[in-house]
Coordinates of C-alpha atoms in Angstrom, one line a residue:
X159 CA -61.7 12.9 34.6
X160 CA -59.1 15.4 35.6
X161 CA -58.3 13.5 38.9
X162 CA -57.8 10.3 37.0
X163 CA -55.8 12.3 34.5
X164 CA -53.7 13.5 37.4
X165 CA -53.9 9.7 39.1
X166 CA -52.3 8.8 35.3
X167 CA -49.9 11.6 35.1
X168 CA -48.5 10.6 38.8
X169 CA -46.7 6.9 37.7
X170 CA -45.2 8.5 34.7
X171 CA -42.9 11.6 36.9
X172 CA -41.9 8.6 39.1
X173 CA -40.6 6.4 36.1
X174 CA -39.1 9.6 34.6
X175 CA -35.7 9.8 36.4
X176 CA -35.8 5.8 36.9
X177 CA -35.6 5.4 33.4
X178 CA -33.7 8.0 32.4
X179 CA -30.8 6.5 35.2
X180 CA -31.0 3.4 33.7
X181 CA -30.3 4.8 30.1
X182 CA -27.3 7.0 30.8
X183 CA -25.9 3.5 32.9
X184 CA -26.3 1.6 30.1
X185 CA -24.8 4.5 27.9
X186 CA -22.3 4.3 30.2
X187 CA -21.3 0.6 30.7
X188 CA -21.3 0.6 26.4
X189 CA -18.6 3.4 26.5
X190 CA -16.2 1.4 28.9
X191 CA -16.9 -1.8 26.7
X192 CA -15.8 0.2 23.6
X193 CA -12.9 2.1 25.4
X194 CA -11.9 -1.4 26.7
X195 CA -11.8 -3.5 23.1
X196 CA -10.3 -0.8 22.1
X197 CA -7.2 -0.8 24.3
X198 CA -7.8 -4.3 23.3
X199 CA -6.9 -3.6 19.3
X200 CA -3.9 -1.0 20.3
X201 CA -2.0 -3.5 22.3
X202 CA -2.5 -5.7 19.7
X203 CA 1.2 -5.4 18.1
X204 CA 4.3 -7.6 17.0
X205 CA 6.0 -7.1 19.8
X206 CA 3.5 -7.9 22.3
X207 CA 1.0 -10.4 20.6
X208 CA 3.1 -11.5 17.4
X209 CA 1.5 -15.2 16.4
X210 CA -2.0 -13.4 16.5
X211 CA -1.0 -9.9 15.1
X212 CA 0.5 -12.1 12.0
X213 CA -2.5 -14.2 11.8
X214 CA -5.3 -11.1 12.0
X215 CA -2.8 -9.1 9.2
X216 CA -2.7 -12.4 6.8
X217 CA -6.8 -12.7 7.0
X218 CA -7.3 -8.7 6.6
X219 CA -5.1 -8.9 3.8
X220 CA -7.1 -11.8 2.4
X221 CA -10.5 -9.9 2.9
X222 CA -9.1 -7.2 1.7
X223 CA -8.1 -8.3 -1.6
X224 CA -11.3 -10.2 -1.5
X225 CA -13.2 -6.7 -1.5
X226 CA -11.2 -5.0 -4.0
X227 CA -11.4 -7.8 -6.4
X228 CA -15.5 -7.7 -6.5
X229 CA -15.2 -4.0 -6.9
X230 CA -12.6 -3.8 -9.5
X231 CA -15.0 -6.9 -10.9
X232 CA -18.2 -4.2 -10.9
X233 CA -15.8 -1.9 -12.9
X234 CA -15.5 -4.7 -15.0
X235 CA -15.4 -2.0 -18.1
X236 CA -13.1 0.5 -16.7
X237 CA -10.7 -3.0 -16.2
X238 CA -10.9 -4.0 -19.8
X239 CA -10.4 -0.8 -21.5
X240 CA -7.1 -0.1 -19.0
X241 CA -6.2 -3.7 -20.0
X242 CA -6.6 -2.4 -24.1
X243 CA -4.8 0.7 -23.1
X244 CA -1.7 -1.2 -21.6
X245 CA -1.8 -4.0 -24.5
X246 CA -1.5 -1.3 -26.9
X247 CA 1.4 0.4 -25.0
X248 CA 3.1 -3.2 -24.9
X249 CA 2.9 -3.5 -28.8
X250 CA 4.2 0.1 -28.8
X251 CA 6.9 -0.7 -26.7
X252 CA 8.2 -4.1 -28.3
X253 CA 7.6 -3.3 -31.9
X254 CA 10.8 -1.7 -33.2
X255 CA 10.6 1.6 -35.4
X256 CA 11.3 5.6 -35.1
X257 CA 8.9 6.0 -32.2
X258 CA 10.7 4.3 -30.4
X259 CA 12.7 7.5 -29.0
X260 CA 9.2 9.3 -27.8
X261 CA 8.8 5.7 -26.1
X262 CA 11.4 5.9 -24.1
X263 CA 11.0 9.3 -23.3
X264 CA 7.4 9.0 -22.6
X265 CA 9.0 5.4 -20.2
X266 CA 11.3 7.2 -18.4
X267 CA 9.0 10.3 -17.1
X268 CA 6.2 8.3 -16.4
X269 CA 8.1 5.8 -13.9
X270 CA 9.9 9.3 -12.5
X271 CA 6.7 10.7 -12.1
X272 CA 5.2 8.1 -10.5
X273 CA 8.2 7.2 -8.5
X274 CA 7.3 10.9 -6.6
X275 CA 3.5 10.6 -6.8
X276 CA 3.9 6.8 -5.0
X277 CA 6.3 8.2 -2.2
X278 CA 4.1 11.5 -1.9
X279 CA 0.9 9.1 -1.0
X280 CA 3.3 7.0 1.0
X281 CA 4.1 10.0 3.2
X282 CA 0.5 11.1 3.6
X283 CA -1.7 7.9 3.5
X284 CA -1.0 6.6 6.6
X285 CA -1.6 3.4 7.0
X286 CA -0.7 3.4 10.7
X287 CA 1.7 5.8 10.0
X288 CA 3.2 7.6 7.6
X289 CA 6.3 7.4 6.1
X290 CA 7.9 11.0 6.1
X291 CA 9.2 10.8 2.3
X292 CA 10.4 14.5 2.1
X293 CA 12.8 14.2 4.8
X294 CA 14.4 10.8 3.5
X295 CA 14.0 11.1 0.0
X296 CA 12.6 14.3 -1.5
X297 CA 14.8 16.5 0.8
X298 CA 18.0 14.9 0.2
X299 CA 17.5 15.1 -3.6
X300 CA 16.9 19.1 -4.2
X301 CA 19.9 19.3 -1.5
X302 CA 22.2 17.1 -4.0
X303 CA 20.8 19.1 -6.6
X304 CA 21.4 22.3 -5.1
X305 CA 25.2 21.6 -4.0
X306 CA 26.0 20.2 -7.4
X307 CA 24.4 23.4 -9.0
X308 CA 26.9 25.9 -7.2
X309 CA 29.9 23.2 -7.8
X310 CA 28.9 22.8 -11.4
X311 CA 28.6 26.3 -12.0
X312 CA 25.3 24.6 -14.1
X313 CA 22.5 22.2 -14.1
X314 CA 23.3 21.1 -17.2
X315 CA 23.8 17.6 -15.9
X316 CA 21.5 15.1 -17.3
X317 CA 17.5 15.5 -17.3
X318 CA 15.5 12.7 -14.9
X319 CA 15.7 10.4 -14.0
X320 CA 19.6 11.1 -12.8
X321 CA 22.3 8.5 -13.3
X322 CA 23.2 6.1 -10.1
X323 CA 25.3 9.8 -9.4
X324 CA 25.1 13.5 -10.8
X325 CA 28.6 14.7 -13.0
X326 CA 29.4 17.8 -14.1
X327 CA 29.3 19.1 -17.6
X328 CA 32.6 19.0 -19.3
X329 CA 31.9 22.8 -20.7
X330 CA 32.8 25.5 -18.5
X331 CA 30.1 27.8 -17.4
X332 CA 30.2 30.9 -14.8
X333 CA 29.0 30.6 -11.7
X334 CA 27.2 34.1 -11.7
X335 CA 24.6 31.8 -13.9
X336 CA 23.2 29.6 -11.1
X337 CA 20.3 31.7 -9.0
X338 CA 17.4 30.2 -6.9
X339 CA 15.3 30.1 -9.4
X340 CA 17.4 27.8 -12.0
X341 CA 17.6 25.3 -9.1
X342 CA 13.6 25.0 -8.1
X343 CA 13.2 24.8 -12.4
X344 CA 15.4 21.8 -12.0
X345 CA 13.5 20.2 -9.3
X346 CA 10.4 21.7 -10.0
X347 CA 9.0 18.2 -11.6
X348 CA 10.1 15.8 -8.6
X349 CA 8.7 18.3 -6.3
X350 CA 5.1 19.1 -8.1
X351 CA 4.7 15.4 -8.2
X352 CA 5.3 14.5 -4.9
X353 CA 3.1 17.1 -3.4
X354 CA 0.5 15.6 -5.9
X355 CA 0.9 11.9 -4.4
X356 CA 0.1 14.1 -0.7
X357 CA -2.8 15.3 -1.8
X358 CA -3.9 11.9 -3.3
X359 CA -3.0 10.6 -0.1
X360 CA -5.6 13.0 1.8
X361 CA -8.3 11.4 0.1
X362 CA -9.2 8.5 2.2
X363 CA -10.2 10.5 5.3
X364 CA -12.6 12.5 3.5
X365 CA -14.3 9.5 1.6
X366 CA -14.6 7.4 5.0
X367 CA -16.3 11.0 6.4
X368 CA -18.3 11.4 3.5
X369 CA -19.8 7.5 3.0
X370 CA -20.5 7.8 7.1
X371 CA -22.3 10.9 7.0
X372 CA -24.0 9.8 3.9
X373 CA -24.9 6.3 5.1
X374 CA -25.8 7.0 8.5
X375 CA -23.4 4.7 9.7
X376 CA -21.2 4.2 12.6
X377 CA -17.9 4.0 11.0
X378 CA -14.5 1.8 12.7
X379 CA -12.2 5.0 12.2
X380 CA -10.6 6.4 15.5
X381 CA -10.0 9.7 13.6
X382 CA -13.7 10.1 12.8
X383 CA -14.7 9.5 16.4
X384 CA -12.8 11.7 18.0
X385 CA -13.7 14.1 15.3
X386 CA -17.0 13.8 16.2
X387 CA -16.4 13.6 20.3
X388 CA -14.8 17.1 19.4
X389 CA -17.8 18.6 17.5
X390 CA -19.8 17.3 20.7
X391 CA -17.1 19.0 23.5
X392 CA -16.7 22.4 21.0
X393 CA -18.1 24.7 23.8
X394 CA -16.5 23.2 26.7
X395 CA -13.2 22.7 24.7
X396 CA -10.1 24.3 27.2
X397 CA -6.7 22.4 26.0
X398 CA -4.8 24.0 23.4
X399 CA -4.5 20.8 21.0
X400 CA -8.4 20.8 20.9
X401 CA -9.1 24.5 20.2
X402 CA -6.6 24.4 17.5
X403 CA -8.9 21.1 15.5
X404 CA -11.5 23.4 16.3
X405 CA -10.0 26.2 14.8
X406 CA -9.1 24.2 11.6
X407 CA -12.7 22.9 11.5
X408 CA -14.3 26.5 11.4
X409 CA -12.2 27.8 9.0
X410 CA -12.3 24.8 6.5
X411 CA -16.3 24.7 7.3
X412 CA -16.9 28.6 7.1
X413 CA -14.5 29.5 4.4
X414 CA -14.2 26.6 2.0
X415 CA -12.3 26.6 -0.7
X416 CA -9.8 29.2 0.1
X417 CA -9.7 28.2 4.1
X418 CA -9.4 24.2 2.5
X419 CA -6.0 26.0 0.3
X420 CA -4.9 28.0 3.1
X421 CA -4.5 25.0 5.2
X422 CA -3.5 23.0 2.8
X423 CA -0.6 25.2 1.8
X424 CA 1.1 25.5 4.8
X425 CA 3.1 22.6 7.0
X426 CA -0.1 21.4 9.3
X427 CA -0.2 17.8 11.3
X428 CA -3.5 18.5 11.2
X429 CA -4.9 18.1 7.5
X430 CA -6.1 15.0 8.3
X431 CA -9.0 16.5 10.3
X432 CA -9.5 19.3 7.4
X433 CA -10.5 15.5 5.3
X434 CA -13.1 14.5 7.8
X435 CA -14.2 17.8 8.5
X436 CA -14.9 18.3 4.5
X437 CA -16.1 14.7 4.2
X438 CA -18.5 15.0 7.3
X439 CA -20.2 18.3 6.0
X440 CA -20.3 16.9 1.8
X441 CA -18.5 19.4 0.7
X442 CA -17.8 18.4 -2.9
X443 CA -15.0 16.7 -3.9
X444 CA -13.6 18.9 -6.4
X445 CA -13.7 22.3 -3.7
X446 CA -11.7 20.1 -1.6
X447 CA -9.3 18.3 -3.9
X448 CA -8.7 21.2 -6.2
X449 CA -7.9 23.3 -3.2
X450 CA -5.4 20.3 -1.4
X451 CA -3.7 19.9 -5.1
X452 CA -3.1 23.7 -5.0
X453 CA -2.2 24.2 -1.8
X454 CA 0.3 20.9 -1.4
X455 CA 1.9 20.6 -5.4
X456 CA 2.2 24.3 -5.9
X457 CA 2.3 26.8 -3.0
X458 CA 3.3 24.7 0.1
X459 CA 5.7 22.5 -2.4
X460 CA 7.6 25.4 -3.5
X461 CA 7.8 26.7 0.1
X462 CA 9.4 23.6 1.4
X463 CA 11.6 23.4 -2.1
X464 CA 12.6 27.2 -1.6
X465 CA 13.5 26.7 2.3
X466 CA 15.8 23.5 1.5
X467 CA 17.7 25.1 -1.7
X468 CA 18.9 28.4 1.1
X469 CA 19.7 25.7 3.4
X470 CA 22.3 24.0 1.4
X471 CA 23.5 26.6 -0.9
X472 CA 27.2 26.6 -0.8
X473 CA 27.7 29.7 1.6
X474 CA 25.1 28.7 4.1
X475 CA 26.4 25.2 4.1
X476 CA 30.1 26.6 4.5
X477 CA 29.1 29.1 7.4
X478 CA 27.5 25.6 9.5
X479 CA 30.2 23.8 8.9
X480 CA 32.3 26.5 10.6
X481 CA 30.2 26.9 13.5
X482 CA 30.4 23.0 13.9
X483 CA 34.1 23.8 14.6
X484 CA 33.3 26.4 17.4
X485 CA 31.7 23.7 19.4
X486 CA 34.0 23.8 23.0
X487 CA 35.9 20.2 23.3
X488 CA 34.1 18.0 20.5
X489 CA 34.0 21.1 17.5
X490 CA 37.1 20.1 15.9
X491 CA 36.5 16.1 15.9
X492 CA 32.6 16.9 14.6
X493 CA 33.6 19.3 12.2
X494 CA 36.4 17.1 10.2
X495 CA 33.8 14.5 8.6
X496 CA 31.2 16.8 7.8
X497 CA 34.5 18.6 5.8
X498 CA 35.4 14.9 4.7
X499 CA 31.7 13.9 3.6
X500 CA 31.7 17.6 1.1
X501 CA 34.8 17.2 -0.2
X502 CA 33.9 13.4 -1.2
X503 CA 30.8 15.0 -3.4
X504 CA 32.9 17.7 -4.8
X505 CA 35.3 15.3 -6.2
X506 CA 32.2 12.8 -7.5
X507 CA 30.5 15.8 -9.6
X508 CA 34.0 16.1 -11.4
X509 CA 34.5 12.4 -11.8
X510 CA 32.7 9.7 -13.9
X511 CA 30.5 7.1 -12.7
X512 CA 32.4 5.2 -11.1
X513 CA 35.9 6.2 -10.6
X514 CA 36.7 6.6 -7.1
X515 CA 32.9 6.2 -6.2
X516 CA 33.9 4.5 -3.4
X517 CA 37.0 6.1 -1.7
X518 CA 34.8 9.3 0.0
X519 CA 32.3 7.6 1.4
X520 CA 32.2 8.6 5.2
X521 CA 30.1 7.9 8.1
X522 CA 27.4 10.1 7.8
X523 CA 26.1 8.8 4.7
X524 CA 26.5 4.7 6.0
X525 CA 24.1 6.3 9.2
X526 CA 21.9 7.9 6.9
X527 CA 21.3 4.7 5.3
X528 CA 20.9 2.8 8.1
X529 CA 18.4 5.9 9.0
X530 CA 16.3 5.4 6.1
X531 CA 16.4 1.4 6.3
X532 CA 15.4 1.7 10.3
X533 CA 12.0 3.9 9.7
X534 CA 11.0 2.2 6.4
X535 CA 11.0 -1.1 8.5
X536 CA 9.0 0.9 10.9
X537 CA 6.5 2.0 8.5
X538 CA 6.3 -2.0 7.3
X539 CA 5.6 -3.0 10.9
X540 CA 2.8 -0.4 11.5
X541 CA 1.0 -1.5 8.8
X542 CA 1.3 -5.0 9.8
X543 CA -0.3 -3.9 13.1
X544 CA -2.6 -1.5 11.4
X545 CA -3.9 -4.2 9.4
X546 CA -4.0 -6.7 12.4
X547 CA -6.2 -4.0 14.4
X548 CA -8.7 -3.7 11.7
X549 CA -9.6 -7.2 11.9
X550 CA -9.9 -7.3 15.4
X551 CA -12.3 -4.4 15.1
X552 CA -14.1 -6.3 12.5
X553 CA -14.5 -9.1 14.9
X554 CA -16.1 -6.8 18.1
X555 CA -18.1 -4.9 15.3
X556 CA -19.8 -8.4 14.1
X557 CA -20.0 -9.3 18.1
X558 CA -21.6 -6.0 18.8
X559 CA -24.3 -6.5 16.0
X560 CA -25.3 -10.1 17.2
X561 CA -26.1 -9.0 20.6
X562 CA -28.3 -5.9 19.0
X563 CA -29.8 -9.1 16.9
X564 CA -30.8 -10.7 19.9

């Protein structure tokens, strides 16, 4: 009995390795066909592969509409009493009487409000890649803001939304009146919301995390596996770029809410990963969004809004323009439009709309523009691909389960 136990034991050792080689070569050859197709969906771009990039975008956008209808369609209720809600604010609206005043008032924050919350998700969403609001929209405004304020000698000028330009008040008021604190009061609402739209924007990561952890599922999401080739590699992690996800991960794991709020509340490229890292371990959603709304609207908002105010307030922005001029050979020639370009808003505060709107407009603010139109047409185009990528995975994901099928 034992030697034919033994004689029984033999074949097995001697398959062992044989079958463990052929697993970790077909582990292997499965990891170069993934890493291929998906070199595959990167180069898949307009300006590589434009008829098929355009074609894959136009059927992902179908599908995807196709999706959201049927689940909009199974919140059938939620639909109907948003449609009630919005027929009722149309009656409202159209029907004239003394509300009408709270109408308008109640019309004119909402699209301001939402105007910040949209470009606030726009910056952090994604969607290939994100379109850096603060620095072409948010940015710019507090700065207006904050040079009118010490021209003004006020921020009396009108509430939200602003006119097409910001003027003076007519009365007189000292200038000892304007301090750091009247100027983030004036911007405090833009500011709040758009750090609000950032941390709706954060969301998506930690849902896709959170349905894949939940589901068991093998999600398309190139964040998600790297997140999780990075929880595999932790120990053997020596590049800086890792340890510092890894870092982020611990503290948001270990610490929760508050590690979650300290992350959150500080300028970090890598919030995304604080999303998957929360998602993957179900951390609830309200420790994690409570803590992102926190950290993003409040603390880190009035951070950024207190760092651009000192920046442009009228003796900081004086002292930069004069060390433009210092500049060996091209100071001078550098220094006279940036002089040109403040002396053109000075006079618009103390002029009305439209008087001489025209006659100080310099350089810098045509290149601005053409600043802003180049990277929103950027941020259009990376969706386009984005989109276009996703249905090229969908295609090797549905080829991937019809070979397991066979």
């Amino acid at each position: 009995m034992a030697a034919n136990g033994a004689e029984c034991e033999q074949p097995q050792k001697r398959l062992g390795p044989k079958d463990k080689q052929n697993g970790s070569s077909t582990d292997s050859s499965l990891r170069e066909r993934k890493q291929q197709d998906r070199e595959e969906c990167l180069s898949l771009v307009l300006w590589k592969r434009p008829f098929t990039t355009l074609q894959y975008f136009f059927i992902e956008t179908l599908i995807t509409l196709k999706e959201w209808t049927w689940k909009l369609w199974q919140r059938r209720g939620v639909v109907c009493l948003t449609v009630v809600l919005f027929s009722l604010f149309s009656m409202a609206y159209s029907i004239e009487g003394e509300h009408q005043q709270y109408v308008q008032y109640l019309e004119k924050k909402f699209l301001w409000c939402a105007y910040w919350v949209g470009l606030g998700i726009l910056s952090s969403v994604g969607l290939g890649t994100g379109l850096h609001t603060f620095l072409l929209y948010l940015g710019p405004h507090i700065a207006s803001v904050t040079l009118a304020a010490y021209e003004c000698g006020s921020v009396n000028f009108p509430e939200p939304p602003y006119p097409a330009q910001i003027v003076c008040p007519e009365e007189e008021v000292l200038q000892e009146s304007i301090s750091l604190w009247t100027i983030m009061s004036k911007v405090r609402l833009e500011a709040c919301m758009w750090g609000a739209g950032t941390a709706i924007g954060e969301l998506p990561p930690y849902f896709m995390a959170r349905a894949a952890r939940l589901s068991g599922a093998d999600p398309d999401d190139e964040d998600y596996e790297e997140f999780e080739e990075m929880l595999e590699q932790a120990q053997s992690a020596q590049d800086f770029a890792t340890r510092a996800k890894l870092a982020v991960q611990n503290m948001v794991q270990k610490v929760g809410f508050f590690g979650i709020l300290a992350c959150a509340s500080i300028p970090n490229p890598l919030f995304d990963l604080a999303g998957i890292t929360c998602g993957h371990f179900l951390i609830p959603f309200w420790t994690f969004f409570g803590a992102t709304l926190i950290g993003k609207a409040i603390i880190k908002m009035h951070i950024q809004k207190l760092f651009v105010i000192i920046t442009f307030s009228k003796h900081i922005v004086e002292q930069m323009v004069s060390l433009i001029g210092i500049i060996p050979g091209i100071g001078a020639s550098l220094q006279k439009p940036f002089r040109e370009y403040l002396e053109a808003q000075r006079a618009k505060l103390h002029n009305p709309a439209g008087d001489g709107a025209s006659a100080g407009e310099s350089w810098l603010s045509w290149v601005f523009e053409k600043v802003v139109l180049v990277m929103v047409c950027y941020f259009i185009l990376s969706i386009i691909n984005s989109m276009a990528q996703s249905y090229a995975k969908r295609l090797q994901q549905k080829k991937y389960s019809e070979e397991k099928t066979k």
